[in-house]
PDB file of C-alpha atoms and ligand atoms in Angstrom:
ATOM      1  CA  UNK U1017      22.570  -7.936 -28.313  1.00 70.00           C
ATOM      2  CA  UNK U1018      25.362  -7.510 -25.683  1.00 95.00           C
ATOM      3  CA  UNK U1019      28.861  -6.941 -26.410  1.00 98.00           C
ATOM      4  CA  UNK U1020      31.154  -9.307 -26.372  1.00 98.00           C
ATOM      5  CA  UNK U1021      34.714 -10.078 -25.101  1.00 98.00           C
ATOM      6  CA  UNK U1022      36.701 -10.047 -28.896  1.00 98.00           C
ATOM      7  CA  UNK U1023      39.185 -12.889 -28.864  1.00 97.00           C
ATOM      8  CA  UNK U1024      42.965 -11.749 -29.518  1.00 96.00           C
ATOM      9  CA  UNK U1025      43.456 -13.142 -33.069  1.00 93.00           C
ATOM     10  CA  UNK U1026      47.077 -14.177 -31.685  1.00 96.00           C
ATOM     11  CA  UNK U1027      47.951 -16.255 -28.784  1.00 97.00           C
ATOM     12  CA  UNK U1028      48.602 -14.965 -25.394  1.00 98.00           C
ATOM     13  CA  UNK U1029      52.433 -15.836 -25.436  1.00 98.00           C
ATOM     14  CA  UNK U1030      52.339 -13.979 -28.774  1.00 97.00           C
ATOM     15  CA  UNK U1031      53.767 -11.003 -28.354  1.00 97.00           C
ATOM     16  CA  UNK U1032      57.228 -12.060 -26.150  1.00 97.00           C
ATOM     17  CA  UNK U1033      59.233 -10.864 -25.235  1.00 97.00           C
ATOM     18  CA  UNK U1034      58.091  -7.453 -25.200  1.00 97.00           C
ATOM     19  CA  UNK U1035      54.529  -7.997 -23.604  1.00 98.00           C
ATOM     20  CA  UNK U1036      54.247 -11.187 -21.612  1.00 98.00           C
ATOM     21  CA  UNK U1037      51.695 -14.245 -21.357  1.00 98.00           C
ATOM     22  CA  UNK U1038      50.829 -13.758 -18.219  1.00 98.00           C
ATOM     23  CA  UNK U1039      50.142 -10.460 -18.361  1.00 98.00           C
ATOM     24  CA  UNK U1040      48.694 -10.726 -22.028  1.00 98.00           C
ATOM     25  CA  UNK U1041      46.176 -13.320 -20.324  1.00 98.00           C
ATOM     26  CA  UNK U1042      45.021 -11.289 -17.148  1.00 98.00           C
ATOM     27  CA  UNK U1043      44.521  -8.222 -19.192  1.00 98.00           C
ATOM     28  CA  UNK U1044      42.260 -10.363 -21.392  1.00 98.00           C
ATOM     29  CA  UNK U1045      40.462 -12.870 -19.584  1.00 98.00           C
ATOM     30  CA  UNK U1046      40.035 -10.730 -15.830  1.00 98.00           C
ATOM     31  CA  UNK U1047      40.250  -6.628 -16.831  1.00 98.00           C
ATOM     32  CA  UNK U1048      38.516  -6.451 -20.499  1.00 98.00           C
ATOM     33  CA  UNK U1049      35.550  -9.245 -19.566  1.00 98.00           C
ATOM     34  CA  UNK U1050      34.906  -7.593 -16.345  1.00 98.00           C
ATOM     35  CA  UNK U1051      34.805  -4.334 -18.549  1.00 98.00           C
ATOM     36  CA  UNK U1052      32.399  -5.645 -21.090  1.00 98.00           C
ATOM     37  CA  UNK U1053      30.465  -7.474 -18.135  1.00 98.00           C
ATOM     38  CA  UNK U1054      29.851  -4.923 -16.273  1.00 98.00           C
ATOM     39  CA  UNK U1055      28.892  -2.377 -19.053  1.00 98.00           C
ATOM     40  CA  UNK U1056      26.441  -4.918 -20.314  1.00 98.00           C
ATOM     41  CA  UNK U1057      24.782  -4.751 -16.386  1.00 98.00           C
ATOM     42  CA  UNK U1058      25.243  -0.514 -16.839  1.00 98.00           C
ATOM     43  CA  UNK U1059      23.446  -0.136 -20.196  1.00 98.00           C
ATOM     44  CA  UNK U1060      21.184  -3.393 -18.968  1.00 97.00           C
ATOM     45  CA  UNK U1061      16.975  -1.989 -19.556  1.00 97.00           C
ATOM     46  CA  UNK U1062      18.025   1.794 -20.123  1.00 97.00           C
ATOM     47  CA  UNK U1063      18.199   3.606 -23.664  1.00 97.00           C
ATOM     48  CA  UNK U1064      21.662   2.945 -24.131  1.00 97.00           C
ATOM     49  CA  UNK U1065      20.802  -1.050 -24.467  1.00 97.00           C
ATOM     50  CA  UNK U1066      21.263  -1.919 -28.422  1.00 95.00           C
ATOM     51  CA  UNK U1067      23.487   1.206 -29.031  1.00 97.00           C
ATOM     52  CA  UNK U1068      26.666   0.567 -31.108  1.00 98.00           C
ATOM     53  CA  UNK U1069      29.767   1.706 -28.433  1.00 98.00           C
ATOM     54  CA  UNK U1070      30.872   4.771 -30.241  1.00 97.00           C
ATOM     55  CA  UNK U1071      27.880   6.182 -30.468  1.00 98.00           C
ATOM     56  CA  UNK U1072      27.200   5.353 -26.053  1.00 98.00           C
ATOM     57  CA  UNK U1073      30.699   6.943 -25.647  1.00 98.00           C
ATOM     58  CA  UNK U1074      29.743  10.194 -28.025  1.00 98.00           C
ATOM     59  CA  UNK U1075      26.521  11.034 -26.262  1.00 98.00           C
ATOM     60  CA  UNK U1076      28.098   9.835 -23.270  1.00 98.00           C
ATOM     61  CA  UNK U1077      26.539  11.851 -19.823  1.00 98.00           C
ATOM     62  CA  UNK U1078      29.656  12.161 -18.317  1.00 98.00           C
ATOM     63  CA  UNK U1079      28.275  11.453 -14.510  1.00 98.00           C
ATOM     64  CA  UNK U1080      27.388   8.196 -15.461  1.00 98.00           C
ATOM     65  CA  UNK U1081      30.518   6.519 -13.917  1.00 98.00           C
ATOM     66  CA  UNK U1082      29.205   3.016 -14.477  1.00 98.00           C
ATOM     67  CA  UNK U1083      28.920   3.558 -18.346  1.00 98.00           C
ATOM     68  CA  UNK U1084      31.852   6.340 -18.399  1.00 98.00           C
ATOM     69  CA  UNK U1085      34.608   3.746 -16.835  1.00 98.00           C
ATOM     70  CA  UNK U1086      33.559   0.424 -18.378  1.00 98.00           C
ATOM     71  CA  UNK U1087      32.274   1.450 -21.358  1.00 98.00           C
ATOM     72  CA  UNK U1088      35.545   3.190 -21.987  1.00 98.00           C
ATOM     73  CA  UNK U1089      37.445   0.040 -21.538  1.00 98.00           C
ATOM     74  CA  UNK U1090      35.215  -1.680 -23.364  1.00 98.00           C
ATOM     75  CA  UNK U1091      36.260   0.080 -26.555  1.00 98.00           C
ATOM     76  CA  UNK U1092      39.732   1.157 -25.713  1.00 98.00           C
ATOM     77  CA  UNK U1093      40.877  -2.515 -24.993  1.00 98.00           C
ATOM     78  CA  UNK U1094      39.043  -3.742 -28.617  1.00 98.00           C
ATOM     79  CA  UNK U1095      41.597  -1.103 -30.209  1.00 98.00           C
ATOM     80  CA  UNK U1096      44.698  -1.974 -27.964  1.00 98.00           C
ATOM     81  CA  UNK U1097      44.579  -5.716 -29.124  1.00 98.00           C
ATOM     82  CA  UNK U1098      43.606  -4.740 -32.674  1.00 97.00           C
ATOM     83  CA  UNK U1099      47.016  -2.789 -33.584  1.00 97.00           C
ATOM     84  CA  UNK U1100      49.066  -5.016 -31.804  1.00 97.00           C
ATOM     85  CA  UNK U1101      50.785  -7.855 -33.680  1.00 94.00           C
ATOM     86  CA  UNK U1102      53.522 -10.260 -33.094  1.00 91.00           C
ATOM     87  CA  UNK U1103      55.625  -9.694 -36.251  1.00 88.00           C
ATOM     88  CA  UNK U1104      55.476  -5.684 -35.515  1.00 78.00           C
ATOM     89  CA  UNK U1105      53.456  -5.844 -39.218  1.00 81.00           C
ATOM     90  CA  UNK U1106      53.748  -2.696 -41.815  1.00 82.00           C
ATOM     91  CA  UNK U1107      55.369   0.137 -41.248  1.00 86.00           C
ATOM     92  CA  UNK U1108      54.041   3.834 -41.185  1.00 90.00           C
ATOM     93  CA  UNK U1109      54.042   4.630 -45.122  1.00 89.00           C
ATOM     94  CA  UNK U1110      51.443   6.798 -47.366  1.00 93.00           C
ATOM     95  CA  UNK U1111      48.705   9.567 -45.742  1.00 96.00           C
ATOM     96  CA  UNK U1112      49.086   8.528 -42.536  1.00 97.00           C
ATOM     97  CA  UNK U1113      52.992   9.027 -42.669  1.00 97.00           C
ATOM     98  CA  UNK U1114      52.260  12.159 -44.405  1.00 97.00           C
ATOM     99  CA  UNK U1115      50.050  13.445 -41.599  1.00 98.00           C
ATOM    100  CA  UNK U1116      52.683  12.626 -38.785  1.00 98.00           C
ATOM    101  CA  UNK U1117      55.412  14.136 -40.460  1.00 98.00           C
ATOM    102  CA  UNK U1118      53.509  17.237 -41.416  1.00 98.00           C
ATOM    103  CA  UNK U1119      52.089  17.408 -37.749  1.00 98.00           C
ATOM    104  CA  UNK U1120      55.672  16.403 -35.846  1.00 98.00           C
ATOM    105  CA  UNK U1121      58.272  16.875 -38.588  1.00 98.00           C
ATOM    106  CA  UNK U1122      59.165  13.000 -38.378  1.00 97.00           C
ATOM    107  CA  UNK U1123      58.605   9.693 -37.215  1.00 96.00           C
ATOM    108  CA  UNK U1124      60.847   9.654 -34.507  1.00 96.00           C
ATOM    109  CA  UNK U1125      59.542  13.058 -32.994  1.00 98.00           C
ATOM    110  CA  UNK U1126      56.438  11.496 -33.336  1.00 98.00           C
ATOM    111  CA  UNK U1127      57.597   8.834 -31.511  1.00 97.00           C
ATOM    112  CA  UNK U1128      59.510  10.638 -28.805  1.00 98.00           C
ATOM    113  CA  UNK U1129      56.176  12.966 -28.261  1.00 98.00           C
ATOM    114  CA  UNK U1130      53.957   9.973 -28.185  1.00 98.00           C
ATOM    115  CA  UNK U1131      55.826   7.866 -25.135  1.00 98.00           C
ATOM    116  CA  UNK U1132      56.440  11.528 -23.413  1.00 98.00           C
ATOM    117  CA  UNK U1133      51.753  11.762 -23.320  1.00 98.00           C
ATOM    118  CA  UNK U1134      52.354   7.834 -22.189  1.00 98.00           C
ATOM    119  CA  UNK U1135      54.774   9.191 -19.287  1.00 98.00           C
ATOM    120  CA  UNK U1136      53.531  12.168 -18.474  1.00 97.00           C
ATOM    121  CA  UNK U1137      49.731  10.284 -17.799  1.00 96.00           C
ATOM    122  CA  UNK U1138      49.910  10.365 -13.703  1.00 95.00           C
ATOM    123  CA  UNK U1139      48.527   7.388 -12.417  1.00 96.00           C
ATOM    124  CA  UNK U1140      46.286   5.198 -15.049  1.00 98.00           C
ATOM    125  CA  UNK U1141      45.097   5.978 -18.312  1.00 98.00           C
ATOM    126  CA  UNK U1142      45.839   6.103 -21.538  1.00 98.00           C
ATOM    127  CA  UNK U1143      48.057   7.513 -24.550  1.00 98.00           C
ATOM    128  CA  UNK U1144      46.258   8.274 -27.903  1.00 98.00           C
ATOM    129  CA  UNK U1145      46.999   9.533 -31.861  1.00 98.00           C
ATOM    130  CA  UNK U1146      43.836  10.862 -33.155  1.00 98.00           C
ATOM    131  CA  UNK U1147      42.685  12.075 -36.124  1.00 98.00           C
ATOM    132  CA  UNK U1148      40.719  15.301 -37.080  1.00 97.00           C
ATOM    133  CA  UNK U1149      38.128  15.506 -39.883  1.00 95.00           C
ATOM    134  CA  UNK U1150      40.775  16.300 -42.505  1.00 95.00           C
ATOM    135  CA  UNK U1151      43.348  13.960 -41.527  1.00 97.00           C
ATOM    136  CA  UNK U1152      45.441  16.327 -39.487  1.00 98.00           C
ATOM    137  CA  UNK U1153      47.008  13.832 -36.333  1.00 98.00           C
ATOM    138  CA  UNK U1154      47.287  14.854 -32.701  1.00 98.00           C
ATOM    139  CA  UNK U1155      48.966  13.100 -29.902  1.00 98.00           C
ATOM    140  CA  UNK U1156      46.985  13.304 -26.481  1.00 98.00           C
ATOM    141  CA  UNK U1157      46.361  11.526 -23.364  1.00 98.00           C
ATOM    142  CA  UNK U1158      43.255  10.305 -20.940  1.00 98.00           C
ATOM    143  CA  UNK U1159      42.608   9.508 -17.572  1.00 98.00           C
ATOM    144  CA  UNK U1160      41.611   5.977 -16.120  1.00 98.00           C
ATOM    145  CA  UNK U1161      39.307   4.460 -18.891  1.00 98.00           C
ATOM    146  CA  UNK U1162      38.412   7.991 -20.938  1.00 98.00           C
ATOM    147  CA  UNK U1163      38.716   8.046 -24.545  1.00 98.00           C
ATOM    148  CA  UNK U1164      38.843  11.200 -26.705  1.00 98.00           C
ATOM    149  CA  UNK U1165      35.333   9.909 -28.384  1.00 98.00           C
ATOM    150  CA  UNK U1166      33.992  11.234 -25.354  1.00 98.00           C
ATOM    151  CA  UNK U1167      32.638  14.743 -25.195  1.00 98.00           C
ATOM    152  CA  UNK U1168      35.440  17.100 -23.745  1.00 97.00           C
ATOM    153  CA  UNK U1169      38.089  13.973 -23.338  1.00 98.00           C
ATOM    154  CA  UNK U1170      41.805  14.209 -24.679  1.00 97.00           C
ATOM    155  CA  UNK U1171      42.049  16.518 -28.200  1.00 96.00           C
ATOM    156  CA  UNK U1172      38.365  15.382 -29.274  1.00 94.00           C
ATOM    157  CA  UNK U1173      39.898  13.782 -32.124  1.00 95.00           C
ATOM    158  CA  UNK U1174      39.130   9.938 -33.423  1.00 97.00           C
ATOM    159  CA  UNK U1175      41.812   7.831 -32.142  1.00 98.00           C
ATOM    160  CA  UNK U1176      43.610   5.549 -34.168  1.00 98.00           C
ATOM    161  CA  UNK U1177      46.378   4.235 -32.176  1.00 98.00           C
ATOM    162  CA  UNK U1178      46.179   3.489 -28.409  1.00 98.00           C
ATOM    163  CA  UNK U1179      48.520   2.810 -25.630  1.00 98.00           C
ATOM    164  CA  UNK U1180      47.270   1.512 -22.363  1.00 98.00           C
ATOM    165  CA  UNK U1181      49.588   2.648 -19.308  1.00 98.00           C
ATOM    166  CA  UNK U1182      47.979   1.328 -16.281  1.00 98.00           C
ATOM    167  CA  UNK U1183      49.745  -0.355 -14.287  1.00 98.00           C
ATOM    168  CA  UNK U1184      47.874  -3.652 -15.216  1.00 98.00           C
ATOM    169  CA  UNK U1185      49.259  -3.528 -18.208  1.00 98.00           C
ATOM    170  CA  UNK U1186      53.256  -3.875 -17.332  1.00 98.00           C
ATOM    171  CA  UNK U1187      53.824  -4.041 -14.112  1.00 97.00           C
ATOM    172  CA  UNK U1188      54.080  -8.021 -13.552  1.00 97.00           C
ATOM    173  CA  UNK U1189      57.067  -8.022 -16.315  1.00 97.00           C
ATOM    174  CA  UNK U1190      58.162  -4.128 -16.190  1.00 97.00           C
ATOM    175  CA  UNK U1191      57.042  -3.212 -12.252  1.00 97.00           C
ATOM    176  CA  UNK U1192      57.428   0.147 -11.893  1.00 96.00           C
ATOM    177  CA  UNK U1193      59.349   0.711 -15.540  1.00 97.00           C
ATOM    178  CA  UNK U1194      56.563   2.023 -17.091  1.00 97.00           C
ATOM    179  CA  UNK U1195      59.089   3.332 -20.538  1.00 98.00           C
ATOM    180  CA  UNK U1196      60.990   0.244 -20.792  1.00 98.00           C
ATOM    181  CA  UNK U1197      56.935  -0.950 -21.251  1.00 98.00           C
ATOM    182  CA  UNK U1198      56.701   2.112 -23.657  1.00 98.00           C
ATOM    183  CA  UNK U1199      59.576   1.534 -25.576  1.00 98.00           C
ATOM    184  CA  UNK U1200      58.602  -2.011 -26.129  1.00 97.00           C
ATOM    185  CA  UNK U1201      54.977  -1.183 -27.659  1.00 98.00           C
ATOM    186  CA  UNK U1202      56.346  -0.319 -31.152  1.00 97.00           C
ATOM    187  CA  UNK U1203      57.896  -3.515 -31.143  1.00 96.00           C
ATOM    188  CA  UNK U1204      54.582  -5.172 -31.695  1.00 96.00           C
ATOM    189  CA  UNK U1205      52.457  -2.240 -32.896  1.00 96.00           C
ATOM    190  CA  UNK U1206      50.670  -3.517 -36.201  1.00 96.00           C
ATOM    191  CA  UNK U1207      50.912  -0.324 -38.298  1.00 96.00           C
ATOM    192  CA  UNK U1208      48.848  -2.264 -41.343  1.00 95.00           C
ATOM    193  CA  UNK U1209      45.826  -1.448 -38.950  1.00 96.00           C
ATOM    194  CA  UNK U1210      46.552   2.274 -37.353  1.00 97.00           C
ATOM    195  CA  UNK U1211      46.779   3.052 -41.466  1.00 96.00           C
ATOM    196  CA  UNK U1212      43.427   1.463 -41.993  1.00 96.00           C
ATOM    197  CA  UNK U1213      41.723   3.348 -38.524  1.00 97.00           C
ATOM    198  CA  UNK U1214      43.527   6.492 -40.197  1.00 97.00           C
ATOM    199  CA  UNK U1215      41.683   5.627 -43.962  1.00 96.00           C
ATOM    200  CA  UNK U1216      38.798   5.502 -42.274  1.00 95.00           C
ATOM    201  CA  UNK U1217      38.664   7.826 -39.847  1.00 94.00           C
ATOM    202  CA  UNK U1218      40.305  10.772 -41.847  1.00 89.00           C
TER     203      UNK U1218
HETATM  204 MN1   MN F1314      44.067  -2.344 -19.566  1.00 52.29          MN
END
């Protein structure tokens, strides 16, 4: 069975002002199918065909670029569109709350320490909260397509929340204002869903 492009669950116009159609639409329909395209071609007649995508990325040999980049973005884009909503649902309450303040003394350091791995990524990747067996949170970051499911990657931990900061992802609205793009992400972040990946992943 190959993987599939997931649909959105929300239009592409959704999420304006803060993340815009056009963008919401290219990111969709051009940069996560040719992802999941062209990791179906990578895994296409080797072992890896028929493997759920965490468990390619946790065995991943990391000098397979061909699985490595679009396997990666295969998975990391399924999150990104998962914990985004357009009416910016929940809000951090409970364990997961517990674990950030206990980790960062508050949600706003958490926040402030979260867009400052998004700003501090040079050139593309991405910005991650994971979650150590436990529950204990950590804030890290990735290059290009990495996630920290792969072995050595970011804090190792199981990443809940995700923020994509390639340029793909902001410039046609933002250009070059990659934290105006930052600060706008927890307009439409779905907390209802990091608390579940947390619950689940804890
Ligand atoms: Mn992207």
């Amino acid at each position: 069975m190959a993987f599939e492009l997931p649909a959105l669950g929300y239009s592409y116009d959704a999420l304006e002002p803060h993340f815009d159609a056009r963008t919401m639409e290219i990111h969709h329909t051009k940069h996560h199918a040719a992802y999941t395209t062209n990791l179906n071609n990578a895994i296409a007649n080797t072992p890896l065909e028929g493997q759920g995508i965490k468990e390619i990325l946790k065995n991943l040999d990391m000098n397979n670029n061909p699985v490595r980049n679009n396997g990666g973005g295969y998975y990391n884009h399924n999150m990104f569109w998962q914990i985004l909503h357009p009416e910016n649902k929940g809000r951090l309450s409970g364990p997961l709350l517990q674990a950030i303040e206990d980790a960062y003394g508050s949600k706003e350091t958490f926040m402030e320490k979260f867009a400052a791995a998004a700003m501090t990524r040079f050139g593309s990747g991405w910005a991650w909260l994971c979650v150590h067996p436990g529950g204990k949170v950590e804030i890290c970051s990735s290059a290009n397509q990495d996630n920290p499911i792969m072995p050595g990657i970011g804090c190792g931990g199981t990443p809940i929340l995700g923020l994509d900061v390639w340029e793909h992802a902001y410039y046609l609205h933002y250009q070059n204002r990659r934290a105006d793009y930052v600060a706008a992400f927890w307009n439409v972040l779905n907390w209802n869903v990091v608390e579940d990946n947390y619950n689940k992943a804890k």
